[in-house]
Coordinates of N, CA and C in Angstrom, one line a residue:
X1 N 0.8 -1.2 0.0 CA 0.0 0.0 0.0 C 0.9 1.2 0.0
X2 N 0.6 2.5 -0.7 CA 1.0 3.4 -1.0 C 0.5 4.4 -0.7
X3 N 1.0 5.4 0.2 CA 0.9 6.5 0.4 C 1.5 8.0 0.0
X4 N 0.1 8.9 -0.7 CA 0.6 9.8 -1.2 C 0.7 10.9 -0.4
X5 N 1.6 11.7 -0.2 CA 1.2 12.6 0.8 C 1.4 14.2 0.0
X6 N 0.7 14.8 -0.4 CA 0.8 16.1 -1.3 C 0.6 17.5 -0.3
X7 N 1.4 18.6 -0.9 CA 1.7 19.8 -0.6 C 0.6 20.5 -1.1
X8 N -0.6 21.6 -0.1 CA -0.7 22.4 -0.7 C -0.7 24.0 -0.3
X9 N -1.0 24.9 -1.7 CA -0.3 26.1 -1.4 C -0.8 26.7 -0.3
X10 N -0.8 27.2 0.5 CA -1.5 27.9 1.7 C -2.2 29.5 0.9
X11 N -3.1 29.5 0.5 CA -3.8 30.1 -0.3 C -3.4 32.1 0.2
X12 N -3.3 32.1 2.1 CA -3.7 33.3 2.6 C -2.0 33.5 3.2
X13 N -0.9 33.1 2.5 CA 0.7 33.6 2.9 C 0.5 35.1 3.1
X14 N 1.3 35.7 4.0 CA 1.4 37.2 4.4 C 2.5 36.9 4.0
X15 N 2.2 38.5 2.8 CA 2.9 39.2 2.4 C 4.2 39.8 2.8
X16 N 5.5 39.9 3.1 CA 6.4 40.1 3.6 C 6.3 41.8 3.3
X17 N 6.2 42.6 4.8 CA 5.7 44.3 4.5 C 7.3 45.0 4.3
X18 N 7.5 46.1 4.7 CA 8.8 46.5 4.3 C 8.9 47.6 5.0
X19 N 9.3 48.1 6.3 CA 10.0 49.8 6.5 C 10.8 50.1 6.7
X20 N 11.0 51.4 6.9 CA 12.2 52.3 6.8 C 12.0 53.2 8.0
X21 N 12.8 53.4 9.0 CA 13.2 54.6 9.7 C 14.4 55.7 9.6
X22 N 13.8 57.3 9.2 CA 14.6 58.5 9.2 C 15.0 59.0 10.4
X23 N 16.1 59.3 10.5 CA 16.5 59.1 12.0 C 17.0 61.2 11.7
X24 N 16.7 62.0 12.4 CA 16.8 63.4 12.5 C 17.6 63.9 13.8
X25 N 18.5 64.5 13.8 CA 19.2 65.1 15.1 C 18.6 66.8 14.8
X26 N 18.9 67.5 16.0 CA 18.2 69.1 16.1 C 18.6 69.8 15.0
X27 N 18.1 70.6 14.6 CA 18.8 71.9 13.2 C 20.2 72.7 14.2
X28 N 21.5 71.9 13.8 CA 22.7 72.7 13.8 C 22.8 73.3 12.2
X29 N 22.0 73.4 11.2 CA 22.6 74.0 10.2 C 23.3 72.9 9.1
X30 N 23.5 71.6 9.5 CA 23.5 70.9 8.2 C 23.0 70.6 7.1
X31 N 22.1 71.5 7.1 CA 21.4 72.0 5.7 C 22.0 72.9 4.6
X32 N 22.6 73.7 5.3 CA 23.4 74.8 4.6 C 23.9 76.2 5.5
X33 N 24.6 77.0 5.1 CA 25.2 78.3 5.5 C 23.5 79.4 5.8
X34 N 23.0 79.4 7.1 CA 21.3 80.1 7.7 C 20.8 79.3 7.9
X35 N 21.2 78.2 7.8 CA 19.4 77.2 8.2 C 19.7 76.8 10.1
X36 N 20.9 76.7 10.6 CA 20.4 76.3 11.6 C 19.5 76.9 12.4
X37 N 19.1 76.4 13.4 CA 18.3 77.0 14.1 C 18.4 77.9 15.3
X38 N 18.1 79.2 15.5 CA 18.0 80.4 16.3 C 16.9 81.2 17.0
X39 N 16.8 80.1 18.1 CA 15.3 80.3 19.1 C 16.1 79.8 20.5
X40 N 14.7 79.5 21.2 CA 15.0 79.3 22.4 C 15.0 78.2 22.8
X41 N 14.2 77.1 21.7 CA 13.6 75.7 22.4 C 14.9 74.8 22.5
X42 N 14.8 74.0 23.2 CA 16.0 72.9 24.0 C 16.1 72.3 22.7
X43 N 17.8 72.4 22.6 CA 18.4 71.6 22.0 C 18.7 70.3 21.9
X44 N 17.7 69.3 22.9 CA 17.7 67.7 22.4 C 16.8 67.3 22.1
X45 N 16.0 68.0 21.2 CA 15.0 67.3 20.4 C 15.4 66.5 19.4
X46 N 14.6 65.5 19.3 CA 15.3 64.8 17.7 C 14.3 64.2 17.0
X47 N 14.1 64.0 16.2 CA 13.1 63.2 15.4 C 13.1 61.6 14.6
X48 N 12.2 61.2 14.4 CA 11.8 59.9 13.3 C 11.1 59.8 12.3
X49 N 11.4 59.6 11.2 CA 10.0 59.3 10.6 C 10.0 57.7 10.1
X50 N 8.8 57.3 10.6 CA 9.1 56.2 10.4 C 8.0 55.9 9.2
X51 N 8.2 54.7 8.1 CA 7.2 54.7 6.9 C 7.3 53.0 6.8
X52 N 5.7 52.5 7.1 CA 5.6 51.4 6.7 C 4.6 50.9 5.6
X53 N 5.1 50.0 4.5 CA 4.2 49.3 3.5 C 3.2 48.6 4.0
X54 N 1.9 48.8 3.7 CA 0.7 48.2 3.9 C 0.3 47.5 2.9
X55 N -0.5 46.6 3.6 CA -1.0 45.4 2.3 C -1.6 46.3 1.0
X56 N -2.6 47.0 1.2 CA -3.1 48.0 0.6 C -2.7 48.4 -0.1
X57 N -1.4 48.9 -0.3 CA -0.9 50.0 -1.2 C -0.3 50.9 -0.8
X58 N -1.1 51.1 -0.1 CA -0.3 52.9 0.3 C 0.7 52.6 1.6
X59 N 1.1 53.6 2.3 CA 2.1 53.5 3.5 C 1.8 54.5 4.3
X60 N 2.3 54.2 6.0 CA 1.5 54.4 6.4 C 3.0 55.5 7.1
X61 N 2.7 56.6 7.9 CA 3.6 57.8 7.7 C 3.5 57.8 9.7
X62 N 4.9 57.5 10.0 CA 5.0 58.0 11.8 C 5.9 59.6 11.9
X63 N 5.7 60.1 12.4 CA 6.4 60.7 13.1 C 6.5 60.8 14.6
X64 N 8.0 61.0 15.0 CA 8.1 60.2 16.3 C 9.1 61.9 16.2
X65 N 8.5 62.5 17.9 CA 9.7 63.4 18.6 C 10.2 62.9 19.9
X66 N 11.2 63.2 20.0 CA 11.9 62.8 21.6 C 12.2 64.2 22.3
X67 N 12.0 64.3 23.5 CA 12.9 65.9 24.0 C 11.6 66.7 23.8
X68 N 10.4 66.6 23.8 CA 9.2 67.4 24.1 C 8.7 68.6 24.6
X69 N 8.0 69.3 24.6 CA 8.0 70.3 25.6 C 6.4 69.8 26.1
X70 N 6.0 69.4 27.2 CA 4.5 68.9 27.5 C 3.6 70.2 26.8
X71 N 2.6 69.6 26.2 CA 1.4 70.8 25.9 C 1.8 71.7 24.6
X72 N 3.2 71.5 23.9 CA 3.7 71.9 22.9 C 3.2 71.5 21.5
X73 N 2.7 72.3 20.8 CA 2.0 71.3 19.6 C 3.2 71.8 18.2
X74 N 3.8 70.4 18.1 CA 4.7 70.7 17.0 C 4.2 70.4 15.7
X75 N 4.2 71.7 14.7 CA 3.5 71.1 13.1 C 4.9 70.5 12.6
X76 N 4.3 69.0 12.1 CA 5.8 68.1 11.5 C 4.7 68.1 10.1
X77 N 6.2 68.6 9.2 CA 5.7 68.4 7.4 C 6.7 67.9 6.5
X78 N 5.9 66.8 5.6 CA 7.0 66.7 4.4 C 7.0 67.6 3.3
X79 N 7.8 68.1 2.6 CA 7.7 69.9 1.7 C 8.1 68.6 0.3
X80 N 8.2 69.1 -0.4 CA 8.5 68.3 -1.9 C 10.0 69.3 -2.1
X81 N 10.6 68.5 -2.3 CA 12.4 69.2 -2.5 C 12.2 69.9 -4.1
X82 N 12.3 70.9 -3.9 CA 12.6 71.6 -4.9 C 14.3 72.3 -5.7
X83 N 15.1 72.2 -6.5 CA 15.8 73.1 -6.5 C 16.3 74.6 -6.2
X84 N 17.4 75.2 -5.1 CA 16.8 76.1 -5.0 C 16.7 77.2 -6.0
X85 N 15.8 78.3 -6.1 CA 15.7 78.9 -7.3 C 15.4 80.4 -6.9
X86 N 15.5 81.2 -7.9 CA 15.5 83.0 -7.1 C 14.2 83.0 -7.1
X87 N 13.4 84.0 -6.5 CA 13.8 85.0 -5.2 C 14.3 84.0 -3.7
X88 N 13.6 83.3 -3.5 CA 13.5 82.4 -2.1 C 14.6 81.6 -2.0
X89 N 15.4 80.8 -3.0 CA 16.5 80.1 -3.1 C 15.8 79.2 -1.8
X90 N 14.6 78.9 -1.7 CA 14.3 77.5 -0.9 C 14.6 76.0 -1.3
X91 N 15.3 75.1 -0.6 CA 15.4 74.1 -1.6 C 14.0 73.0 -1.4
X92 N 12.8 73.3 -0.8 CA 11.7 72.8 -1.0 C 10.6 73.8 -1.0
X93 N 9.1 73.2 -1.5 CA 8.0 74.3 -2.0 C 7.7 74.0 -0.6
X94 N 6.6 75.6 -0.6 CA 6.7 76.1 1.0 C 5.3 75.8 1.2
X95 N 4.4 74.6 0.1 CA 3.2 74.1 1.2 C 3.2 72.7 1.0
X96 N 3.2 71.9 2.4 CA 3.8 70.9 2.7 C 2.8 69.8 1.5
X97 N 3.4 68.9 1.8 CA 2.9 67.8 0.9 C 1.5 66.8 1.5
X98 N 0.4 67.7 1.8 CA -0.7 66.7 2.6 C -1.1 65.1 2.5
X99 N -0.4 65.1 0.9 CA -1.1 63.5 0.7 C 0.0 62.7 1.2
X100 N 1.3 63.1 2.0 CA 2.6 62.4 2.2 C 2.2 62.3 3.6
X101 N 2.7 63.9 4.6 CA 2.4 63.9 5.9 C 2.5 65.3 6.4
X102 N 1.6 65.7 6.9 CA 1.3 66.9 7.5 C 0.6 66.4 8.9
X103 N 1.0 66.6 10.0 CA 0.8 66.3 11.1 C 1.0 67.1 12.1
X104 N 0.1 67.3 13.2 CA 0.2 68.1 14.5 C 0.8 67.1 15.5
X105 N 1.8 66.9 16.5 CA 2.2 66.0 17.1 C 2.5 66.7 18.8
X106 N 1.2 66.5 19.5 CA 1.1 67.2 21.0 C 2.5 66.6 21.7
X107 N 3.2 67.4 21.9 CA 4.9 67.3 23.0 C 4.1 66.4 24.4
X108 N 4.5 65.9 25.3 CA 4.3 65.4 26.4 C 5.6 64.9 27.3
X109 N 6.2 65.5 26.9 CA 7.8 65.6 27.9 C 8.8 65.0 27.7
X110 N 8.8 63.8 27.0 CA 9.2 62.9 26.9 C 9.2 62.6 25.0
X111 N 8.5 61.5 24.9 CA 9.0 60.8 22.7 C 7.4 60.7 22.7
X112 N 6.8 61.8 22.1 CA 5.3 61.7 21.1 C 5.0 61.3 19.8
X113 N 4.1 60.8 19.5 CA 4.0 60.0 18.0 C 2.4 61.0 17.6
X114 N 2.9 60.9 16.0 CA 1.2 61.2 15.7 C 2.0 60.7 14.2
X115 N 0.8 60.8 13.1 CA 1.5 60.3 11.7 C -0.3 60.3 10.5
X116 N -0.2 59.4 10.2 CA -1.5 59.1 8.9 C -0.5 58.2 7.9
X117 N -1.9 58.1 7.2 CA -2.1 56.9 5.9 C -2.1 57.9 4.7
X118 N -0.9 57.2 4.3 CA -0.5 58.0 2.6 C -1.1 56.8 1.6
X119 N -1.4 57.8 0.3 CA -1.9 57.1 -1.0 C -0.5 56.8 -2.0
X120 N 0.7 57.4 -1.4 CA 1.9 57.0 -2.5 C 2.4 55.8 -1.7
X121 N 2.9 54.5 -2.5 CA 3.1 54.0 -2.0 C 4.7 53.7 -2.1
X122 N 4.9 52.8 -0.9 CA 6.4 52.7 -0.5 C 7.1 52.7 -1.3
X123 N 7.8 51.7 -2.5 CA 8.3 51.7 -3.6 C 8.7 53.4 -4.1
X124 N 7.4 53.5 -4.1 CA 7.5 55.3 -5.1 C 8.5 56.3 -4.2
X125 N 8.1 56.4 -2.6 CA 8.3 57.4 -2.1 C 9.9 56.7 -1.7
X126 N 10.1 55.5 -1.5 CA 12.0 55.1 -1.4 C 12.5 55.4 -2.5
X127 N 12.3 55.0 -3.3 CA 13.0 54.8 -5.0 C 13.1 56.1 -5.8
X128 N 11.5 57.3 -5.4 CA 11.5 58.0 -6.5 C 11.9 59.6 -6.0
X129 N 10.9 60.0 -4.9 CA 10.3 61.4 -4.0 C 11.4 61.7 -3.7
X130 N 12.0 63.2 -3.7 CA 12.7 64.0 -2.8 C 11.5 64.8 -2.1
X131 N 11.9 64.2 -1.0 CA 10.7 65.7 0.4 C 11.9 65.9 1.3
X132 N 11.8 67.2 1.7 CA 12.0 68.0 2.6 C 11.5 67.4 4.2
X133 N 11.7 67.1 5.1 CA 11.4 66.8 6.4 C 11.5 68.6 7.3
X134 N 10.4 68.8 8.0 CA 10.3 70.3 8.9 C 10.0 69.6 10.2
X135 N 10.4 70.5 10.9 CA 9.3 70.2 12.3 C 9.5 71.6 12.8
X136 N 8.4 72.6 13.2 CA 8.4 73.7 13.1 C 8.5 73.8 15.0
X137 N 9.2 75.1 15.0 CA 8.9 75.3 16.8 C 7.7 75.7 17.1
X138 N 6.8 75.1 17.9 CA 5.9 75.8 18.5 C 5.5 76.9 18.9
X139 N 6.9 77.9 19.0 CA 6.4 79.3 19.7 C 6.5 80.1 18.2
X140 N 6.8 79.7 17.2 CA 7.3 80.4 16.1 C 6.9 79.9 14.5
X141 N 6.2 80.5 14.2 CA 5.9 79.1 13.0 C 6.4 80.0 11.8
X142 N 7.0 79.5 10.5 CA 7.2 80.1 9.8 C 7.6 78.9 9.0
X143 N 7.4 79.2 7.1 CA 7.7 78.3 6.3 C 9.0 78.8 5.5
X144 N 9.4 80.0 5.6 CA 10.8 80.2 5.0 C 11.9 80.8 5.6
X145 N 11.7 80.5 7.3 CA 12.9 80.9 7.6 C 13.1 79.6 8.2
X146 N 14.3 79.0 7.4 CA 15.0 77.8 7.9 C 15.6 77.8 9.3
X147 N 15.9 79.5 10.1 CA 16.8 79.5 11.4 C 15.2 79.2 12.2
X148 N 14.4 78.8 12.2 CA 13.0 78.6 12.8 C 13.3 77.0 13.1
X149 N 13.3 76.4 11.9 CA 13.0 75.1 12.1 C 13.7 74.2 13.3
X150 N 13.4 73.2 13.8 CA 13.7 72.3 15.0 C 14.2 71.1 13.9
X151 N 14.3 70.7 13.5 CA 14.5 69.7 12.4 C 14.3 69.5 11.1
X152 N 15.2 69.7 10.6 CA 15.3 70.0 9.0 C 16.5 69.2 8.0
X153 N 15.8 68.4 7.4 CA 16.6 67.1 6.8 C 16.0 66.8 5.4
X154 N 16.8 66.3 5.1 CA 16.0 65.5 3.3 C 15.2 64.1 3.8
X155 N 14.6 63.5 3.0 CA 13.9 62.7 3.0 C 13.4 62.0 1.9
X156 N 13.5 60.7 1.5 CA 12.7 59.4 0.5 C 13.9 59.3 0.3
X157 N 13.4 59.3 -1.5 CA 15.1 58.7 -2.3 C 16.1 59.3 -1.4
X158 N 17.7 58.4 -1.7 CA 18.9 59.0 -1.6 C 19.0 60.2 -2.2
X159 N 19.5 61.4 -2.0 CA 19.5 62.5 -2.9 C 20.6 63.1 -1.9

């Protein structure tokens, strides 16, 4: 007697997902000659962005601060990298990218998270997007003075 013993496919395999963490230290100005930062707020803030692939399609967008101020609401944005170009010589456009990540992120003394669900998906924004990373100070908001920003870095593709 003979026994067949057959394999079958497991119909519902999870999909192997995929992320990436941006790791951000405070604005000393490694951005360029004016961008560091010139305020008052504590200089150990730092940032994350973290981006994970969803079954879905799209990816899903963290931002993580450490070094908080409790009750501080930090506007965190991704800007689309632009070349810089005259009058502003900004090297990203100055309204952030909503369908990426535009986020309010309440301080609590300590490492706060807030983030959303993007429609570009992972592949595009590793391989293709230059964005701009902000995280604006709370006492001070402003989109074109880089000595403002708390964190200010490139972001997606290598660029």
């Amino acid at each position: 007697m003979a026994v067949v013993l057959g394999c079958n496919k497991v119909e519902d395999e999870e999909i192997a997902l995929r992320s990436e963490t941006f790791n951000y230290t405070f604005n000393n100005g490694a951005m360029g000659s004016g961008t560091a930062y010139n305020g008052t707020h504590d200089r150990s803030l730092s940032a994350q962005i973290k981006i994970e692939e969803l079954q879905d399609g799209r990816t899903s967008f963290s931002a993580i601060l450490n070094g908080t101020i409790p009750g501080a609401v930090y506007k965190v944005h991704i800007h689309d990298y632009q070349s810089p170009v005259a009058p502003s010589f900004l090297p990203y456009k100055t309204t952030p990218n909503i369908s990426i990540l535009a986020t309010d992120v309440v301080g609590n003394g300590a490492t706060a998270v807030s983030g959303g669900i993007s429609t570009m998906g992972y592949d595009q924004f590793i391989n293709a997007y230059k964005g701009i990373l902000i995280v604006h100070d709370p006492a001070v908001f402003s989109v074109t003075s880089m000595s403002t920003f708390l964190v200010f870095g490139k972001i997606g593709m290598k660029y």
